[in-house]
Short mmCIF file of C-alpha atoms in Angstrom, two decimals:
data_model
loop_
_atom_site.label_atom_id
_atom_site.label_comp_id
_atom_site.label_asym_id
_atom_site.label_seq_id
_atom_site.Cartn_x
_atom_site.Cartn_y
_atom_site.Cartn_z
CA UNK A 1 109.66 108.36 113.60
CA UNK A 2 108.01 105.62 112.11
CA UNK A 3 108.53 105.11 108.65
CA UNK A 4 105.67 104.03 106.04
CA UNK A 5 106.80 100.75 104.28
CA UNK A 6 109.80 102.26 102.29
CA UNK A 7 111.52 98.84 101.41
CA UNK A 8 114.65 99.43 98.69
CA UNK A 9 113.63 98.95 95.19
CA UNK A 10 114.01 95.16 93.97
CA UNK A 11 113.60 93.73 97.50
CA UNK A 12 109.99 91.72 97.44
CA UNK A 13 107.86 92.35 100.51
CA UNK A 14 105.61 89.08 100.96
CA UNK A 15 104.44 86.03 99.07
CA UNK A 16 100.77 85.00 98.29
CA UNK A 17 101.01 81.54 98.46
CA UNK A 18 97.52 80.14 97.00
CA UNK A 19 97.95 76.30 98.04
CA UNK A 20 95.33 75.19 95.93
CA UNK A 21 91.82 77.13 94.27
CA UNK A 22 89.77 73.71 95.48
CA UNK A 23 87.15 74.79 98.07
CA UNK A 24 83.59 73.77 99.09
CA UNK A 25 82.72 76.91 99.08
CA UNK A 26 80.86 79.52 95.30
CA UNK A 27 81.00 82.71 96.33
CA UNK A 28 80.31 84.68 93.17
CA UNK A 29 82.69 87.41 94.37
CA UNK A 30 85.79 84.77 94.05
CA UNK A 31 88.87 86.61 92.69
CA UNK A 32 89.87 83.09 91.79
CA UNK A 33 90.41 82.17 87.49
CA UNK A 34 87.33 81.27 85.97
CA UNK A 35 89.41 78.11 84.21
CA UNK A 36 89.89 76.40 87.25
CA UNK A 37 90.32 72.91 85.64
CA UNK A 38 93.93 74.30 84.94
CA UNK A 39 95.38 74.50 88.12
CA UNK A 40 94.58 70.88 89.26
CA UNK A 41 98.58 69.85 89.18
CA UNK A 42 99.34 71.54 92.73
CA UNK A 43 102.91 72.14 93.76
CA UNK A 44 104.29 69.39 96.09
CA UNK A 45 105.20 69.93 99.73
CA UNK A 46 108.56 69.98 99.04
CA UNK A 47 108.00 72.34 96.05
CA UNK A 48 106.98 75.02 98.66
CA UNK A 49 109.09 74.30 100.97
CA UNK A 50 111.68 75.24 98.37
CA UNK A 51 109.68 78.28 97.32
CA UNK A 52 109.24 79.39 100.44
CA UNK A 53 113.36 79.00 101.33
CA UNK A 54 114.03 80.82 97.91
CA UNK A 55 111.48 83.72 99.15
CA UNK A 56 113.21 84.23 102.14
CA UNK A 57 116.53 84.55 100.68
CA UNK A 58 115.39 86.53 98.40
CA UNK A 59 114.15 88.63 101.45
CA UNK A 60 110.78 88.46 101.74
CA UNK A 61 109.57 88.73 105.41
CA UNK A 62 106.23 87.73 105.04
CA UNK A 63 103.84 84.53 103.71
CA UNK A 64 100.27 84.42 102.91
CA UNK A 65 98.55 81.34 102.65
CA UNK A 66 95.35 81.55 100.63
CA UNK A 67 93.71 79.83 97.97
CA UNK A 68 90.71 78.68 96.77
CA UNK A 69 90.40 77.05 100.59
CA UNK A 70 94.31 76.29 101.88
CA UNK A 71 93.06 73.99 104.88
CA UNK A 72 92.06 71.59 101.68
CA UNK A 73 96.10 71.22 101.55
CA UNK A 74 96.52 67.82 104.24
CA UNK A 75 100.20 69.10 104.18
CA UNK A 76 98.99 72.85 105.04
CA UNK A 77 100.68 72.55 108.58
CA UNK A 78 104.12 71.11 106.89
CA UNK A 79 104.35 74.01 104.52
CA UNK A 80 103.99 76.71 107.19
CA UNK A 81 106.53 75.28 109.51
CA UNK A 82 108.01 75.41 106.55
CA UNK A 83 107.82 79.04 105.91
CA UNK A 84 108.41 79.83 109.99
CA UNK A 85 111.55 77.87 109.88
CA UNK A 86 112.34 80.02 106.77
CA UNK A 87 111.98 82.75 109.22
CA UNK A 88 108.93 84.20 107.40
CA UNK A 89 105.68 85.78 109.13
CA UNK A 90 103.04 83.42 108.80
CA UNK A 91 99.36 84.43 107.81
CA UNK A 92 96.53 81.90 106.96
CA UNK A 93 93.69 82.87 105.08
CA UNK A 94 90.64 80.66 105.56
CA UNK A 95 87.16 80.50 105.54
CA UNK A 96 87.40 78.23 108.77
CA UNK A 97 84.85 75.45 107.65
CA UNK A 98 87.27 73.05 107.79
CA UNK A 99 89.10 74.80 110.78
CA UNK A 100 88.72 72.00 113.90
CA UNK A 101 90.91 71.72 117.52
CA UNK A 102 93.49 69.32 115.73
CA UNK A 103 94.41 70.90 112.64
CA UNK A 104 94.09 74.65 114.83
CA UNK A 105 97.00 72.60 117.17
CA UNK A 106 99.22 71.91 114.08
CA UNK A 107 98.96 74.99 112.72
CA UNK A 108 99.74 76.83 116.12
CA UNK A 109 102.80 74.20 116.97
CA UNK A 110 103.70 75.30 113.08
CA UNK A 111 103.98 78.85 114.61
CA UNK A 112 101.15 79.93 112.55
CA UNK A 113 101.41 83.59 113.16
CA UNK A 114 98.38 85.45 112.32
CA UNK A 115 94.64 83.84 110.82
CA UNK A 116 91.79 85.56 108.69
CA UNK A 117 88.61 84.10 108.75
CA UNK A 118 85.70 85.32 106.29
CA UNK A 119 82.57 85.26 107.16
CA UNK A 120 79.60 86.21 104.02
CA UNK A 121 77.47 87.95 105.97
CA UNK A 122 76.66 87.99 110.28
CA UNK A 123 73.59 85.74 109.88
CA UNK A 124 73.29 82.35 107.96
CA UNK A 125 70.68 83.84 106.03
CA UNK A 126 72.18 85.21 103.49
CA UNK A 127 75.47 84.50 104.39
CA UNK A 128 75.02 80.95 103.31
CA UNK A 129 72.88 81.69 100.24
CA UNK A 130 76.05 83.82 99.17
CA UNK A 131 78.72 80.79 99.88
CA UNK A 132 76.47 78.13 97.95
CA UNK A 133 76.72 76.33 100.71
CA UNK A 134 75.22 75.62 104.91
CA UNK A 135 78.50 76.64 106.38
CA UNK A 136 77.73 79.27 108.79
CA UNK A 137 77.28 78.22 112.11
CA UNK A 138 80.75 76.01 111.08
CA UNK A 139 82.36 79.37 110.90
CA UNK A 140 81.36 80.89 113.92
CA UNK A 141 82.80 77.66 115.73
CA UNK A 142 86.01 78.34 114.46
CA UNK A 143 86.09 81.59 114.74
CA UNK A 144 85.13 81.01 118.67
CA UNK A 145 88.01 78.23 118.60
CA UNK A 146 90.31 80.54 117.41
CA UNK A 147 89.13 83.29 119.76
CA UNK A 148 90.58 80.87 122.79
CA UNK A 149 93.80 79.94 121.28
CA UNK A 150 97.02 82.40 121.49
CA UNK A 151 96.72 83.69 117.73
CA UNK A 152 95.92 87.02 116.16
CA UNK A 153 92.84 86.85 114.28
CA UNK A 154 91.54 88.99 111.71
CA UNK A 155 87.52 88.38 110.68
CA UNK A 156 87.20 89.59 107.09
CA UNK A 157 84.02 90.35 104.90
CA UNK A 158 83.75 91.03 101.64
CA UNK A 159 81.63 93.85 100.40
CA UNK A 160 78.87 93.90 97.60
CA UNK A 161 75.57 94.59 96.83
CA UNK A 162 73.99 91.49 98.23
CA UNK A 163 75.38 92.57 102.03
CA UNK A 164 76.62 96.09 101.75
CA UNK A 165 73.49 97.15 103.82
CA UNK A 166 74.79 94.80 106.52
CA UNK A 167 77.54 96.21 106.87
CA UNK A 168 76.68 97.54 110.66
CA UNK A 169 75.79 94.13 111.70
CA UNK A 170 78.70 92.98 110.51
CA UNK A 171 80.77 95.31 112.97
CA UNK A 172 78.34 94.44 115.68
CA UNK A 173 78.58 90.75 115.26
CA UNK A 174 82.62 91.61 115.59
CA UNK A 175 82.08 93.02 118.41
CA UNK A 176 79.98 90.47 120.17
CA UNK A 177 82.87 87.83 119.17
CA UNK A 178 85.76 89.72 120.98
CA UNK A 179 87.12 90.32 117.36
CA UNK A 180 89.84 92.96 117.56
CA UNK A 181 90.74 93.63 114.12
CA UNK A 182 87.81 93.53 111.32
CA UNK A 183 88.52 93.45 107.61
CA UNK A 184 85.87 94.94 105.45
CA UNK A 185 86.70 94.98 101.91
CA UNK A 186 84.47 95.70 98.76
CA UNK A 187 84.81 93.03 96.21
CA UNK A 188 87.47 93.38 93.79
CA UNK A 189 86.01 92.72 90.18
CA UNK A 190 88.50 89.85 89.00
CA UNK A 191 88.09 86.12 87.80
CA UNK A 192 84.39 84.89 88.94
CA UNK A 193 83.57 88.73 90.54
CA UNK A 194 84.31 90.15 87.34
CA UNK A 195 81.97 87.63 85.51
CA UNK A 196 79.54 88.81 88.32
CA UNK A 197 80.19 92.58 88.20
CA UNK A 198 76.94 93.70 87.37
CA UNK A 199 74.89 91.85 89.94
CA UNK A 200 77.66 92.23 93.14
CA UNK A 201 78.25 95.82 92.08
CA UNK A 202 77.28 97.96 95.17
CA UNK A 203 75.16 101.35 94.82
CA UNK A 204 76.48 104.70 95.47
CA UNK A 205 73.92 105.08 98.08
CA UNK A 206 74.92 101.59 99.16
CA UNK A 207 78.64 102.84 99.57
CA UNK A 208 77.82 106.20 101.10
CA UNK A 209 75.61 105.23 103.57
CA UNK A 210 78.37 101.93 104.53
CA UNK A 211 81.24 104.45 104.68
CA UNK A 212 79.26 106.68 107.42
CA UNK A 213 78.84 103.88 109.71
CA UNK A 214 82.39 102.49 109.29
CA UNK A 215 83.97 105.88 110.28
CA UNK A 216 81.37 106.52 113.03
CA UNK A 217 82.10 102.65 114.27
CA UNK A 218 86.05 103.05 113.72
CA UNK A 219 85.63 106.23 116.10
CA UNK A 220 83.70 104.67 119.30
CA UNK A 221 85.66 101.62 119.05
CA UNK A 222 89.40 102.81 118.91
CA UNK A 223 91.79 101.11 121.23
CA UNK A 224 89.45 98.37 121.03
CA UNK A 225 88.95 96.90 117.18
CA UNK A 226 91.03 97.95 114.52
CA UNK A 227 88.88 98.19 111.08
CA UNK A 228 90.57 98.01 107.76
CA UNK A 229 87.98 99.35 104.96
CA UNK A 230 88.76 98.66 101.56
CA UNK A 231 87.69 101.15 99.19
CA UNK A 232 85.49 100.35 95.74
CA UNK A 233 87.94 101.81 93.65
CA UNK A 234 85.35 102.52 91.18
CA UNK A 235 84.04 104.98 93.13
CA UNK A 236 87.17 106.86 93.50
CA UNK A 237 88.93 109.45 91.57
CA UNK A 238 92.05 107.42 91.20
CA UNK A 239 93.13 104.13 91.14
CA UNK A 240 94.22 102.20 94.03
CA UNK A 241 97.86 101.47 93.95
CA UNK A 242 97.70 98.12 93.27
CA UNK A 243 100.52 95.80 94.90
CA UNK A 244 101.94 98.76 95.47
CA UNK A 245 103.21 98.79 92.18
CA UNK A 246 103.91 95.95 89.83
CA UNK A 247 106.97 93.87 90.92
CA UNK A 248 108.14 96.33 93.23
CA UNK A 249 106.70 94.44 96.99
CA UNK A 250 104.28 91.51 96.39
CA UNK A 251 104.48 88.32 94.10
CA UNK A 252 102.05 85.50 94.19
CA UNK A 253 102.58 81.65 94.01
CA UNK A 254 99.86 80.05 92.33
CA UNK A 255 98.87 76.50 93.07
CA UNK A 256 100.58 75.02 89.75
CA UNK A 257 103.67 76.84 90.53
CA UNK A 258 103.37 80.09 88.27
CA UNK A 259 104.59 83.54 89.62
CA UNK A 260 102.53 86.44 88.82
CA UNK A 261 102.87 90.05 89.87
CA UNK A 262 99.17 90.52 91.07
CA UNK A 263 97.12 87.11 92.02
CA UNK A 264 94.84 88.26 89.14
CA UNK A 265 97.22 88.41 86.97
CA UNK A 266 96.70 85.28 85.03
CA UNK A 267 94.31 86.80 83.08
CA UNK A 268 96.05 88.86 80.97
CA UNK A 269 96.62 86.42 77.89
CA UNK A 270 99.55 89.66 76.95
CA UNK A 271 101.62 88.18 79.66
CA UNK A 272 103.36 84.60 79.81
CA UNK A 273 104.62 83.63 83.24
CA UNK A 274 107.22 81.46 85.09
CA UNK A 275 107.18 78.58 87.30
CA UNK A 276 109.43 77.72 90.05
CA UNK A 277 109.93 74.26 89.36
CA UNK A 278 111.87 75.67 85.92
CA UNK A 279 112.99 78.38 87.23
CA UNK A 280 115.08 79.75 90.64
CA UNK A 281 112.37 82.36 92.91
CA UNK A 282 115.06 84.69 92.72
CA UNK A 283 115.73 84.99 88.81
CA UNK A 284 111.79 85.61 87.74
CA UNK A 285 111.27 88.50 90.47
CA UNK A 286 114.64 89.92 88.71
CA UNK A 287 114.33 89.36 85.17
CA UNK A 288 111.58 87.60 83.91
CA UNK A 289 109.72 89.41 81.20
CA UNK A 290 106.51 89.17 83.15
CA UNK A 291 107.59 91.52 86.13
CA UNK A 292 109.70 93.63 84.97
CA UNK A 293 107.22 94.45 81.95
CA UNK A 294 105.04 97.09 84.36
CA UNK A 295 107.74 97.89 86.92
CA UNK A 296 108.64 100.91 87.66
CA UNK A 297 107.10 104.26 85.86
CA UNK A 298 108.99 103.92 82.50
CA UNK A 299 106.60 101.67 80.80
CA UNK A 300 103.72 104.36 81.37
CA UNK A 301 101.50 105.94 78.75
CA UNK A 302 99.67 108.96 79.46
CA UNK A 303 97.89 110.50 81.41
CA UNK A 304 100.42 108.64 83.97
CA UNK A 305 103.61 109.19 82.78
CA UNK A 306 102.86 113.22 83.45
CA UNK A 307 101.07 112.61 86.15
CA UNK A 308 102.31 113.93 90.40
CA UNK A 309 100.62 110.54 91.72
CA UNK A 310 102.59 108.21 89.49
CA UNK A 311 104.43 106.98 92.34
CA UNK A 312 101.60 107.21 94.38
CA UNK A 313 99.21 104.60 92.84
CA UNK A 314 101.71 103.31 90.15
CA UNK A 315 99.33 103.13 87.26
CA UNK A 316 96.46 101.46 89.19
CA UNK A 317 96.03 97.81 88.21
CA UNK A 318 97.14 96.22 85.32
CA UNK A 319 94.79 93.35 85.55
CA UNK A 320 92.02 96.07 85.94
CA UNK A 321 93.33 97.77 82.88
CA UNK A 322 93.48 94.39 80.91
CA UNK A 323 89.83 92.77 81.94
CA UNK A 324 88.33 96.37 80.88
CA UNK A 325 90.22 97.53 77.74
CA UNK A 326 92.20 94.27 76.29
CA UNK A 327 95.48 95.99 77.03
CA UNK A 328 97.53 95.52 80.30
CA UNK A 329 99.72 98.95 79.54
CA UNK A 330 97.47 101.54 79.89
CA UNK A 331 95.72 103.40 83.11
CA UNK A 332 93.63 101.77 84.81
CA UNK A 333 90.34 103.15 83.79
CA UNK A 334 89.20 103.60 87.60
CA UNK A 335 91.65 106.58 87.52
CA UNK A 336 89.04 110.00 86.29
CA UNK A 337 91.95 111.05 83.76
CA UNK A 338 92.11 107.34 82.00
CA UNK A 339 90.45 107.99 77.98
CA UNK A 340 89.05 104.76 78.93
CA UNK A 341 87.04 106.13 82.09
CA UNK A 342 83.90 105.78 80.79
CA UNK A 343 84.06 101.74 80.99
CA UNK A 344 84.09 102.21 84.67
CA UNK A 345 81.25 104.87 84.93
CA UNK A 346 78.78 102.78 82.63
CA UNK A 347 79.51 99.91 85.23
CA UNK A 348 79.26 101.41 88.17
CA UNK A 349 75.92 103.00 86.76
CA UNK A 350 74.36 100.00 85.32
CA UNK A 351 70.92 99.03 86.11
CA UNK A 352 70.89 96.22 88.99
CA UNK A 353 70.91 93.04 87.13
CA UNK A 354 70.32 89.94 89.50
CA UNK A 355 71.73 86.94 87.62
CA UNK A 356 74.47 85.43 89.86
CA UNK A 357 77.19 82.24 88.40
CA UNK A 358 78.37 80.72 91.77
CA UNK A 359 82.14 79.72 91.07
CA UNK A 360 82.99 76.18 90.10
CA UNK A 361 85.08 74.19 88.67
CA UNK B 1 98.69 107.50 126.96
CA UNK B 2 101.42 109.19 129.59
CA UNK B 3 104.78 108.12 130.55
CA UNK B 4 104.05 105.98 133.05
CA UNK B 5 101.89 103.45 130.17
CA UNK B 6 103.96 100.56 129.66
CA UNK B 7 103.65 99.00 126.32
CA UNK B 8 103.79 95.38 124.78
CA UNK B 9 103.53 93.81 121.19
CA UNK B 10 100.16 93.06 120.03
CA UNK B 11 99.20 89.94 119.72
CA UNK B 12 100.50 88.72 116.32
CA UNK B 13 103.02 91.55 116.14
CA UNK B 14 106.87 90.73 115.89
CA UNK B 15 109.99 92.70 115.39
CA UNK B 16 112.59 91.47 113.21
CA UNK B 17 116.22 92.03 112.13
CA UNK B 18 117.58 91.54 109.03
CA UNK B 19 121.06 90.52 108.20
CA UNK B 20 121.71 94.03 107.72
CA UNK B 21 120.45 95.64 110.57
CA UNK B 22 117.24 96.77 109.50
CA UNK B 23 114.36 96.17 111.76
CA UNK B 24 110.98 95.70 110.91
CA UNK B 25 107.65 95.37 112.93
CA UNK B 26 105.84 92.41 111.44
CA UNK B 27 101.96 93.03 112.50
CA UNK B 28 98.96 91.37 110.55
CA UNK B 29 99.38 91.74 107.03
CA UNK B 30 102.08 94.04 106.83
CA UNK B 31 105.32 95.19 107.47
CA UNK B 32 106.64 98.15 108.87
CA UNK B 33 110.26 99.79 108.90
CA UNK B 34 111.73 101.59 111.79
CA UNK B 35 114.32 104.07 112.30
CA UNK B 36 116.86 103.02 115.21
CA UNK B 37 115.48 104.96 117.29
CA UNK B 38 111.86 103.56 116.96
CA UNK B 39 113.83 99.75 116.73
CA UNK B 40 115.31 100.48 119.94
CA UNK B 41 112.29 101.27 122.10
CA UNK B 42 110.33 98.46 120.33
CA UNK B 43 112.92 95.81 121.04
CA UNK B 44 112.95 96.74 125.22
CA UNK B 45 108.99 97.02 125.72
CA UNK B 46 107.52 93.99 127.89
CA UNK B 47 104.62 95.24 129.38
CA UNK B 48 107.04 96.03 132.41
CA UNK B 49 108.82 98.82 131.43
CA UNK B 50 107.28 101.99 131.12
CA UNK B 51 107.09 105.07 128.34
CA UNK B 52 109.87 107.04 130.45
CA UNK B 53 112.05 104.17 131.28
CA UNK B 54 111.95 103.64 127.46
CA UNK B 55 112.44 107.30 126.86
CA UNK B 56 115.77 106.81 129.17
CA UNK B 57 117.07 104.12 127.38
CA UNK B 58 116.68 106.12 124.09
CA UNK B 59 118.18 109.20 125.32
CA UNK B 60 121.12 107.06 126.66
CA UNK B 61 122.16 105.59 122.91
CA UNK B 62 121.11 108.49 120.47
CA UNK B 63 121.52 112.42 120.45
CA UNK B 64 118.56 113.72 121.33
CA UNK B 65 116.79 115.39 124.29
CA UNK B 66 114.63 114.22 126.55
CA UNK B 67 111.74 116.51 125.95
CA UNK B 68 111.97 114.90 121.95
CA UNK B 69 112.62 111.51 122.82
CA UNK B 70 109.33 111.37 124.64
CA UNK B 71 107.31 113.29 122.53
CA UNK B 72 108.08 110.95 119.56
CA UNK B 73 107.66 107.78 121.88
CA UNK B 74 104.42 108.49 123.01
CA UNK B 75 103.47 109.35 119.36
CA UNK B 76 104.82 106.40 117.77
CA UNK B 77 103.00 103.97 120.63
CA UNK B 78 99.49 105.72 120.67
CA UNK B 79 99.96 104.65 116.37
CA UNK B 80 100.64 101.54 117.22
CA UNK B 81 98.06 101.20 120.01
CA UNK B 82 95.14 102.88 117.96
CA UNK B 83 96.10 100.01 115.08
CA UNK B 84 96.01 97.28 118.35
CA UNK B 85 100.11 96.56 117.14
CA UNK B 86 100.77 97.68 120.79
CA UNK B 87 99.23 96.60 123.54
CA UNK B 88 99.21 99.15 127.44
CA UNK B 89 98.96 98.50 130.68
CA UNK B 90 98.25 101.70 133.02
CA UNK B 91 100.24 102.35 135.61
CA UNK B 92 98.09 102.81 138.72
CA UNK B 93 100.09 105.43 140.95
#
């Protein structure tokens, strides 16, 4: 009866609108570029707005707000009234230190819709060692804030080896908040966590033992917390299906005004990308050379083009692909049948090797 | 969950219709498509009404029984429940 997202081909999903990549926060499992310098010329308020008009019409239902740290944006409550008045969904992705009563009361006149909230780890030690910063007990404030208001909340926590073994007290500290949906997703090796893959990668054991609680936790708790578990796709057999394909549901906004398929996507020096103060929302999610390069099966190599699950995980991730082997057009090597598997294995294998760079700029 | 459950949207959870006529259940960080059938139910649940009222008002606009209207219902809100998109309240008598 209910259908799995099955939107028409060509129709975009939801917008990743990263306001800015400032934040007071250096986690070294940022997804964030490593050049941050570059991105200093932000997109005006009335550049979004117009963004986020153009995204609607273009029918996109949803808008993310992310960054670096978005609540760094004065004008962050502008641009999601914005985006509701757009008609949009409206999701704010924080790390709540900067999260206080007034700018909670624009956001929710704004008709904020939905807010995730990351916490490092459930106790300031190490969750504070991990953000480079004494932020904790700032989060838990807003997170308790946030708890009293009439707003969904979803409490996130990135995965890796530094807090993979707390991953139970990270349920249980959920819990003890009232939290009723819990994001727990293993770091995705891009920007500064690929620079810091070999220290933040987690250990099978690590993984194993973390998956065993989650489904035990997801079990007693139905009804009353939903938990969304991200996968370490290098783990797996096959490749996640990244964005669900490239250009086919998601595009991200970055803070300078580029569109990329994937909000990793930057990286791949193969690709060059639009902006929407040269160009109309509309006309680089149709034609520009940058999404329509990997959309769809037909620019597929083998082992995908032969391959049953080609529509399934579409490839896996090109900025995967590109960060491992130099080339954005060829399986992602977290899929067992990629030539270039090995890369992946040797990685996930390495010997535990402790030097961390937190991000900056 | 039984017939007499009566459902409402989740807390962040919002249906929508598009120029066209498709509807879609907005929820955290996602989007999902329904059949008119599904859209229907979804756009009359309050917290007041219950499963079989809903299962009425189905059977009343599309061709199907009874009997399949309900089993599909109460499928389609114990998904949404277990995922916290729909929210019950239980019926005492």
């Amino acid at each position: 009866m209910l259908s799995a997202p099955s939107f028409a081909e060509g129709r975009p999903l939801s917008v990743l609108c990263e306001l800015t990549y400032r934040c007071n926060l250096q986690c070294p499992y940022c997804y964030n570029p490593l050049a941050l310098r570059e991105y200093r010329d932000e997109l005006s308020t009335d550049q979004w707005r117009a963004a986020l008009q153009q995204a609607a019409d273009l029918g996109v239902v949803q808008a993310h707000f992310s960054g670096g740290e978005p609540t760094l944006r004065p004008d962050l409550a502008q641009i999601v009234q914005s985006a509701s008045r757009a008609g949009l969904y409206t999701n704010l992705i924080t790390q709540g230190t900067f999260l206080d009563d007034a700018l909670l009361d624009a956001l929710l006149a704004s008709c904020l819709d939905h807010i995730q909230i990351s916490i490092q780890a459930p106790e300031a030690e190490p969750a504070d060692r991990i953000a480079g910063a004494t932020v904790h007990a700032r989060k838990l404030e807003a997170l308790q804030r946030v708890l009293r208001r009439d707003v969904a909340l979803t409490l996130n926590c990135v995965l890796h080896r530094l807090n993979h073994a707390a991953i139970g007290d990270v349920i249980a500290f959920a819990e003890e908040l009232g939290v009723t949906r819990l994001e727990l997703a293993n770091v995705q090796f891009y920007g500064w966590a690929y620079r810091n893959r070999l220290a933040l990668m987690p250990t099978r054991r690590q993984v194993e033992t973390g998956e065993a609680i989650v489904a035990a936790a997801r079990e007693r708790l139905r009804g009353k917390m939903e938990i969304v578990y991200v996968r370490p796709d290098y783990f797996d057999d096959f490749p996640k299906p990244c964005m669900n394909g490239w250009g086919r549901q998601f595009m991200t906004i970055a803070p300078n005004g580029y569109v990329l398929p994937c909000p990793a996507a930057a990286a791949i020096s193969q690709l060059s990308f639009e902006n929407v103060r040269e160009r109309r929302l509309e006309e680089i999610w149709r034609d520009s050379d940058s999404f329509r390069r990997y959309r769809g099966t037909g620019w597929m190599p083998e082992p995908c083009r032969s391959c049953d699950r080609r529509e399934i995980d579409w490839g896996g991730c090109r900025c995967q692909a590109f960060l491992l082997t130099g080339d954005a057009g060829v399986t992602d090597p977290a899929c067992s049948l990629s030539a270039d598997h090995p890369l992946v294995v040797a990685l996930r294998d390495a010997p535990e090797e402790g030097a961390l760079v937190a991000r900056r700029a | 969950m039984n017939a007499r459950a009566r459902p409402s949207l989740g807390k962040g959870v919002r249906l929508r219709r598009d120029p066209d006529g498709t509807m879609i259940l907005l929820v955290p960080e996602g989007a999902l498509v329904l059949n008119p059938s599904a859209a229907a139910a979804l756009e009359l649940i309050d917290g007041k009404r219950s499963v079989a009222q809903l299962v009425d008002a189905v059977v009343e606009r599309f061709e199907v029984t009874p009997e399949r209207a309900a089993a599909e219902l109460l499928e389609l809100f114990e998904r949404l429940e277990a995922r916290g998109f729909v929210t019950l309240a239980r019926s005492l008598c």
